[in-house]
Amino acid sequence: MPASRPRIAVVIPVFNEEAVLPELFRRLDAVFAARPGEEWVTVLVNDGCRDGSATLLAARAAAVTGTRVLELSRNFGHQSALAAGFAHAADADAAVALDADLQDPPELIPQLVDAWRGGAEIVLAVRRSRQEGGLRRAGFEAFHALFGRLADLPIERNTGTFGLLGRAAVEAFNSLPEKHRFFPGLRAWIGFRPAEIFYDRQERAAGQPAQTLRRLVRYALDGVFSFSYLPLRLLTYSGVLVGLAGFILGLYYLIKRLINVETAPTGFTTLAILVLFLGGVQLIGIGVLGEYLGRVYDEVKRRPNYIIRRKTGCD
Ligand code: UDP
Ligand code: MG
């Protein structure tokens, strides 16, 4: 049960967002001012910004009480920055994950909070539509369609990081030690009672996407390899299939040989095709194994997800 004036933390990873931060703060302040029934805390994670963001964050921390700034020692990536933010929101009754670029409108936060106050333990913001175009959009759509089929546990489609976790869910999320973090998957994995609200995802307010396409692809692969064994299973199936075909082909050649239909050394084309095909299948197999193995290696190294250089406003 939330306290009479629950504390809500808004966790915002920031990477080179100087162009949007002033507007973000203005809109957040309007939201906070309209909701005096909650105590608002902002956890701003400076994920190794190389522009003027750090100055803006420092100014905000000095001017507005309830502002926490975590400065990471370098750029660790969106997911690690989120992990750092949530780790410093454990004292809140609920925590909201919000992108800095205003693609997730801060004005929806009250709806998230209301759903939580209504009894939900997790609130998911589901994208009814998205503004992005071109390759990014096609990629997102293909990923969501494919991932729904691949994942070993049901993960809500068309959700990103935007949403709210109640305190118990935040604690559960913080207790997950893994390095390759795929937020929507982890959020589904921890369970709890979810509610949904729907929204239209905006174009980013200004600046360039901080997440390059390459990073998004890596993030998508993290989603697949962390939440699905299907690639491995497909390999096993294709191995069985190819093995069976090989056995039948072998039998065919053996019988031909035994009944003396064919004695001359022909069949170079067949051999070449078989060697190349099998070589290809095996290389793909090694690649898929490598994806899992590399992740296992990253996990066993037990390096932390992020390093904090400096904290402001956290007691
Ligand atoms: N971000 C971050 N570290 C990074 C890349 C991004 O903290 O290395 C932040 C970024 O400032 C933004 C959020 O994560 O608040 C989402 O990033 P972006 O808008 O680039 O990603 P997309 O909207 O394409 O998912
Ligand atoms: Mg964005």
PDB file of C-alpha atoms in Angstrom, residues 56-220:
ATOM      1  CA  LEU A  56      22.231  21.598 -17.097  1.00  0.00           C
ATOM      2  CA  LEU A  57      21.878  18.612 -14.757  1.00  0.00           C
ATOM      3  CA  ALA A  58      23.993  20.305 -12.093  1.00  0.00           C
ATOM      4  CA  ALA A  59      21.926  23.490 -12.369  1.00  0.00           C
ATOM      5  CA  ARG A  60      18.753  21.478 -11.989  1.00  0.00           C
ATOM      6  CA  ALA A  61      20.092  19.651  -8.934  1.00  0.00           C
ATOM      7  CA  ALA A  62      21.011  22.962  -7.316  1.00  0.00           C
ATOM      8  CA  ALA A  63      17.663  24.578  -8.068  1.00  0.00           C
ATOM      9  CA  VAL A  64      15.115  21.813  -7.490  1.00  0.00           C
ATOM     10  CA  THR A  65      14.902  19.728  -4.336  1.00  0.00           C
ATOM     11  CA  GLY A  66      14.375  16.042  -4.870  1.00  0.00           C
ATOM     12  CA  THR A  67      16.777  15.970  -7.813  1.00  0.00           C
ATOM     13  CA  ARG A  68      19.412  13.250  -7.823  1.00  0.00           C
ATOM     14  CA  VAL A  69      22.182  13.216 -10.373  1.00  0.00           C
ATOM     15  CA  LEU A  70      24.353  10.171 -10.976  1.00  0.00           C
ATOM     16  CA  GLU A  71      27.367  10.736 -13.141  1.00  0.00           C
ATOM     17  CA  LEU A  72      28.685   7.552 -14.692  1.00  0.00           C
ATOM     18  CA  SER A  73      32.407   7.312 -15.375  1.00  0.00           C
ATOM     19  CA  ARG A  74      31.826   6.816 -19.103  1.00  0.00           C
ATOM     20  CA  ASN A  75      29.060   5.983 -21.539  1.00  0.00           C
ATOM     21  CA  PHE A  76      27.676   2.624 -20.424  1.00  0.00           C
ATOM     22  CA  GLY A  77      24.561   2.611 -22.601  1.00  0.00           C
ATOM     23  CA  HIS A  78      20.863   3.152 -22.084  1.00  0.00           C
ATOM     24  CA  GLN A  79      20.183  -0.090 -20.222  1.00  0.00           C
ATOM     25  CA  SER A  80      23.052   0.297 -17.779  1.00  0.00           C
ATOM     26  CA  ALA A  81      22.093   3.915 -17.148  1.00  0.00           C
ATOM     27  CA  LEU A  82      18.564   2.773 -16.362  1.00  0.00           C
ATOM     28  CA  ALA A  83      19.905   0.124 -14.007  1.00  0.00           C
ATOM     29  CA  ALA A  84      21.936   2.793 -12.205  1.00  0.00           C
ATOM     30  CA  GLY A  85      18.881   5.035 -11.946  1.00  0.00           C
ATOM     31  CA  PHE A  86      16.619   2.327 -10.556  1.00  0.00           C
ATOM     32  CA  ALA A  87      19.286   1.327  -8.048  1.00  0.00           C
ATOM     33  CA  HIS A  88      19.008   4.873  -6.692  1.00  0.00           C
ATOM     34  CA  ALA A  89      15.225   4.885  -6.641  1.00  0.00           C
ATOM     35  CA  ALA A  90      14.747   1.979  -4.252  1.00  0.00           C
ATOM     36  CA  ASP A  91      13.482   4.270  -1.491  1.00  0.00           C
ATOM     37  CA  ALA A  92      10.560   5.456  -3.643  1.00  0.00           C
ATOM     38  CA  ASP A  93       7.118   3.880  -3.527  1.00  0.00           C
ATOM     39  CA  ALA A  94       7.154   3.656  -7.302  1.00  0.00           C
ATOM     40  CA  ALA A  95       9.609   4.500 -10.063  1.00  0.00           C
ATOM     41  CA  VAL A  96       8.912   5.622 -13.616  1.00  0.00           C
ATOM     42  CA  ALA A  97      11.391   5.055 -16.454  1.00  0.00           C
ATOM     43  CA  LEU A  98      11.359   7.957 -18.892  1.00  0.00           C
ATOM     44  CA  ASP A  99      13.498   8.807 -21.940  1.00  0.00           C
ATOM     45  CA  ALA A 100      15.045  12.262 -21.891  1.00  0.00           C
ATOM     46  CA  ASP A 101      14.207  13.013 -25.506  1.00  0.00           C
ATOM     47  CA  LEU A 102      10.458  13.522 -24.884  1.00  0.00           C
ATOM     48  CA  GLN A 103       9.487  10.604 -27.102  1.00  0.00           C
ATOM     49  CA  ASP A 104       7.613   9.391 -24.044  1.00  0.00           C
ATOM     50  CA  PRO A 105       5.464  12.351 -23.001  1.00  0.00           C
ATOM     51  CA  PRO A 106       5.963  13.280 -19.317  1.00  0.00           C
ATOM     52  CA  GLU A 107       2.295  14.313 -19.252  1.00  0.00           C
ATOM     53  CA  LEU A 108       1.415  10.599 -19.135  1.00  0.00           C
ATOM     54  CA  ILE A 109       3.148  10.078 -15.811  1.00  0.00           C
ATOM     55  CA  PRO A 110      -0.016  10.946 -13.823  1.00  0.00           C
ATOM     56  CA  GLN A 111      -1.896   8.224 -15.722  1.00  0.00           C
ATOM     57  CA  LEU A 112       0.823   5.721 -14.840  1.00  0.00           C
ATOM     58  CA  VAL A 113       0.655   6.769 -11.204  1.00  0.00           C
ATOM     59  CA  ASP A 114      -3.142   6.599 -11.123  1.00  0.00           C
ATOM     60  CA  ALA A 115      -3.089   3.055 -12.529  1.00  0.00           C
ATOM     61  CA  TRP A 116      -0.573   2.127  -9.831  1.00  0.00           C
ATOM     62  CA  ARG A 117      -2.637   3.782  -7.107  1.00  0.00           C
ATOM     63  CA  GLY A 118      -5.558   1.790  -8.467  1.00  0.00           C
ATOM     64  CA  GLY A 119      -3.764  -1.436  -7.539  1.00  0.00           C
ATOM     65  CA  ALA A 120      -1.405  -2.303 -10.389  1.00  0.00           C
ATOM     66  CA  GLU A 121       2.130  -3.299  -9.375  1.00  0.00           C
ATOM     67  CA  ILE A 122       3.590  -2.520 -12.794  1.00  0.00           C
ATOM     68  CA  VAL A 123       2.207  -0.130 -15.384  1.00  0.00           C
ATOM     69  CA  LEU A 124       3.183  -0.580 -19.016  1.00  0.00           C
ATOM     70  CA  ALA A 125       2.942   2.241 -21.522  1.00  0.00           C
ATOM     71  CA  VAL A 126       1.979   0.557 -24.768  1.00  0.00           C
ATOM     72  CA  ARG A 127       2.680   2.343 -28.057  1.00  0.00           C
ATOM     73  CA  ARG A 128      -0.425   2.723 -30.125  1.00  0.00           C
ATOM     74  CA  SER A 129       1.606   4.370 -32.862  1.00  0.00           C
ATOM     75  CA  ARG A 130       5.090   5.659 -33.422  1.00  0.00           C
ATOM     76  CA  GLN A 131       6.379   8.649 -35.349  1.00  0.00           C
ATOM     77  CA  GLU A 132       9.735   7.355 -36.461  1.00  0.00           C
ATOM     78  CA  GLY A 133      10.102   6.547 -40.123  1.00  0.00           C
ATOM     79  CA  GLY A 134      12.349   4.638 -42.465  1.00  0.00           C
ATOM     80  CA  LEU A 135      14.751   1.948 -41.465  1.00  0.00           C
ATOM     81  CA  ARG A 136      14.340   2.474 -37.704  1.00  0.00           C
ATOM     82  CA  ARG A 137      10.608   2.064 -37.884  1.00  0.00           C
ATOM     83  CA  ALA A 138      10.798  -1.016 -40.130  1.00  0.00           C
ATOM     84  CA  GLY A 139      13.360  -2.467 -37.745  1.00  0.00           C
ATOM     85  CA  PHE A 140      11.187  -1.858 -34.678  1.00  0.00           C
ATOM     86  CA  GLU A 141       8.171  -3.409 -36.331  1.00  0.00           C
ATOM     87  CA  ALA A 142      10.007  -6.456 -37.617  1.00  0.00           C
ATOM     88  CA  PHE A 143      11.566  -6.921 -34.206  1.00  0.00           C
ATOM     89  CA  HIS A 144       8.294  -6.751 -32.287  1.00  0.00           C
ATOM     90  CA  ALA A 145       6.568  -9.138 -34.688  1.00  0.00           C
ATOM     91  CA  LEU A 146       9.424 -11.649 -34.591  1.00  0.00           C
ATOM     92  CA  PHE A 147      10.206 -11.332 -30.928  1.00  0.00           C
ATOM     93  CA  GLY A 148       6.618 -12.118 -29.942  1.00  0.00           C
ATOM     94  CA  ARG A 149       7.083 -15.543 -31.520  1.00  0.00           C
ATOM     95  CA  LEU A 150      10.631 -16.160 -30.361  1.00  0.00           C
ATOM     96  CA  ALA A 151      10.520 -15.278 -26.692  1.00  0.00           C
ATOM     97  CA  ASP A 152      10.154 -18.098 -24.191  1.00  0.00           C
ATOM     98  CA  LEU A 153       7.892 -16.024 -21.950  1.00  0.00           C
ATOM     99  CA  PRO A 154       5.103 -13.718 -23.055  1.00  0.00           C
ATOM    100  CA  ILE A 155       6.483 -10.197 -23.320  1.00  0.00           C
ATOM    101  CA  GLU A 156       4.124  -7.336 -23.954  1.00  0.00           C
ATOM    102  CA  ARG A 157       4.414  -6.131 -27.551  1.00  0.00           C
ATOM    103  CA  ASN A 158       5.068  -2.526 -28.438  1.00  0.00           C
ATOM    104  CA  THR A 159       6.368  -1.570 -25.061  1.00  0.00           C
ATOM    105  CA  GLY A 160       9.737  -0.049 -24.436  1.00  0.00           C
ATOM    106  CA  THR A 161      11.239   1.171 -21.227  1.00  0.00           C
ATOM    107  CA  PHE A 162       8.504   3.732 -20.540  1.00  0.00           C
ATOM    108  CA  GLY A 163       6.345   2.632 -17.632  1.00  0.00           C
ATOM    109  CA  LEU A 164       6.125   2.410 -13.855  1.00  0.00           C
ATOM    110  CA  LEU A 165       7.380  -0.172 -11.391  1.00  0.00           C
ATOM    111  CA  GLY A 166       5.981  -0.341  -7.876  1.00  0.00           C
ATOM    112  CA  ARG A 167       8.456  -0.642  -5.016  1.00  0.00           C
ATOM    113  CA  ALA A 168       8.482  -4.447  -4.881  1.00  0.00           C
ATOM    114  CA  ALA A 169       9.008  -4.581  -8.635  1.00  0.00           C
ATOM    115  CA  VAL A 170      11.845  -2.058  -8.393  1.00  0.00           C
ATOM    116  CA  GLU A 171      13.484  -4.217  -5.742  1.00  0.00           C
ATOM    117  CA  ALA A 172      13.051  -7.303  -7.912  1.00  0.00           C
ATOM    118  CA  PHE A 173      14.460  -5.465 -10.916  1.00  0.00           C
ATOM    119  CA  ASN A 174      17.437  -4.228  -8.900  1.00  0.00           C
ATOM    120  CA  SER A 175      18.161  -7.756  -7.720  1.00  0.00           C
ATOM    121  CA  LEU A 176      18.682  -9.031 -11.272  1.00  0.00           C
ATOM    122  CA  PRO A 177      22.439  -9.147 -11.747  1.00  0.00           C
ATOM    123  CA  GLU A 178      22.645  -9.734 -15.465  1.00  0.00           C
ATOM    124  CA  LYS A 179      24.784  -7.652 -17.773  1.00  0.00           C
ATOM    125  CA  HIS A 180      22.938  -7.916 -21.070  1.00  0.00           C
ATOM    126  CA  ARG A 181      19.816  -6.171 -19.963  1.00  0.00           C
ATOM    127  CA  PHE A 182      16.696  -6.102 -22.070  1.00  0.00           C
ATOM    128  CA  PHE A 183      14.280  -4.032 -20.039  1.00  0.00           C
ATOM    129  CA  PRO A 184      10.910  -5.196 -21.445  1.00  0.00           C
ATOM    130  CA  GLY A 185      12.012  -8.815 -21.019  1.00  0.00           C
ATOM    131  CA  LEU A 186      13.249  -8.355 -17.459  1.00  0.00           C
ATOM    132  CA  ARG A 187      10.068  -6.500 -16.562  1.00  0.00           C
ATOM    133  CA  ALA A 188       8.001  -9.403 -17.871  1.00  0.00           C
ATOM    134  CA  TRP A 189      10.233 -11.898 -16.119  1.00  0.00           C
ATOM    135  CA  ILE A 190       9.876 -10.438 -12.634  1.00  0.00           C
ATOM    136  CA  GLY A 191       6.119 -10.937 -12.835  1.00  0.00           C
ATOM    137  CA  PHE A 192       3.725  -8.848 -10.720  1.00  0.00           C
ATOM    138  CA  ARG A 193       0.302  -7.560 -11.644  1.00  0.00           C
ATOM    139  CA  PRO A 194       0.488  -5.272 -14.698  1.00  0.00           C
ATOM    140  CA  ALA A 195      -1.821  -2.602 -16.027  1.00  0.00           C
ATOM    141  CA  GLU A 196      -1.565  -0.936 -19.402  1.00  0.00           C
ATOM    142  CA  ILE A 197      -2.050   2.542 -20.695  1.00  0.00           C
ATOM    143  CA  PHE A 198      -1.861   3.425 -24.383  1.00  0.00           C
ATOM    144  CA  TYR A 199      -0.047   6.304 -25.999  1.00  0.00           C
ATOM    145  CA  ASP A 200       1.310   7.652 -29.250  1.00  0.00           C
ATOM    146  CA  ARG A 201       5.083   7.641 -29.307  1.00  0.00           C
ATOM    147  CA  GLN A 202       6.415  11.010 -30.382  1.00  0.00           C
ATOM    148  CA  GLU A 203       9.326  11.981 -32.567  1.00  0.00           C
ATOM    149  CA  ARG A 204      12.301  12.970 -30.421  1.00  0.00           C
ATOM    150  CA  ALA A 205      11.996  16.659 -29.513  1.00  0.00           C
ATOM    151  CA  ALA A 206      15.463  17.656 -30.692  1.00  0.00           C
ATOM    152  CA  GLY A 207      18.909  16.254 -31.322  1.00  0.00           C
ATOM    153  CA  GLN A 208      19.916  12.964 -32.832  1.00  0.00           C
ATOM    154  CA  PRO A 209      19.009   9.530 -31.510  1.00  0.00           C
ATOM    155  CA  ALA A 210      21.738   8.723 -29.017  1.00  0.00           C
ATOM    156  CA  GLN A 211      21.208   5.063 -29.734  1.00  0.00           C
ATOM    157  CA  THR A 212      22.799   4.289 -33.070  1.00  0.00           C
ATOM    158  CA  LEU A 213      21.172   1.715 -35.313  1.00  0.00           C
ATOM    159  CA  ARG A 214      24.029  -0.636 -34.527  1.00  0.00           C
ATOM    160  CA  ARG A 215      23.266  -0.368 -30.819  1.00  0.00           C
ATOM    161  CA  LEU A 216      19.601  -0.991 -31.418  1.00  0.00           C
ATOM    162  CA  VAL A 217      20.448  -4.153 -33.360  1.00  0.00           C
ATOM    163  CA  ARG A 218      22.668  -5.285 -30.498  1.00  0.00           C
ATOM    164  CA  TYR A 219      19.870  -4.512 -28.051  1.00  0.00           C
ATOM    165  CA  ALA A 220      17.429  -6.541 -30.169  1.00  0.00           C
TER     166      ALA A 220
END
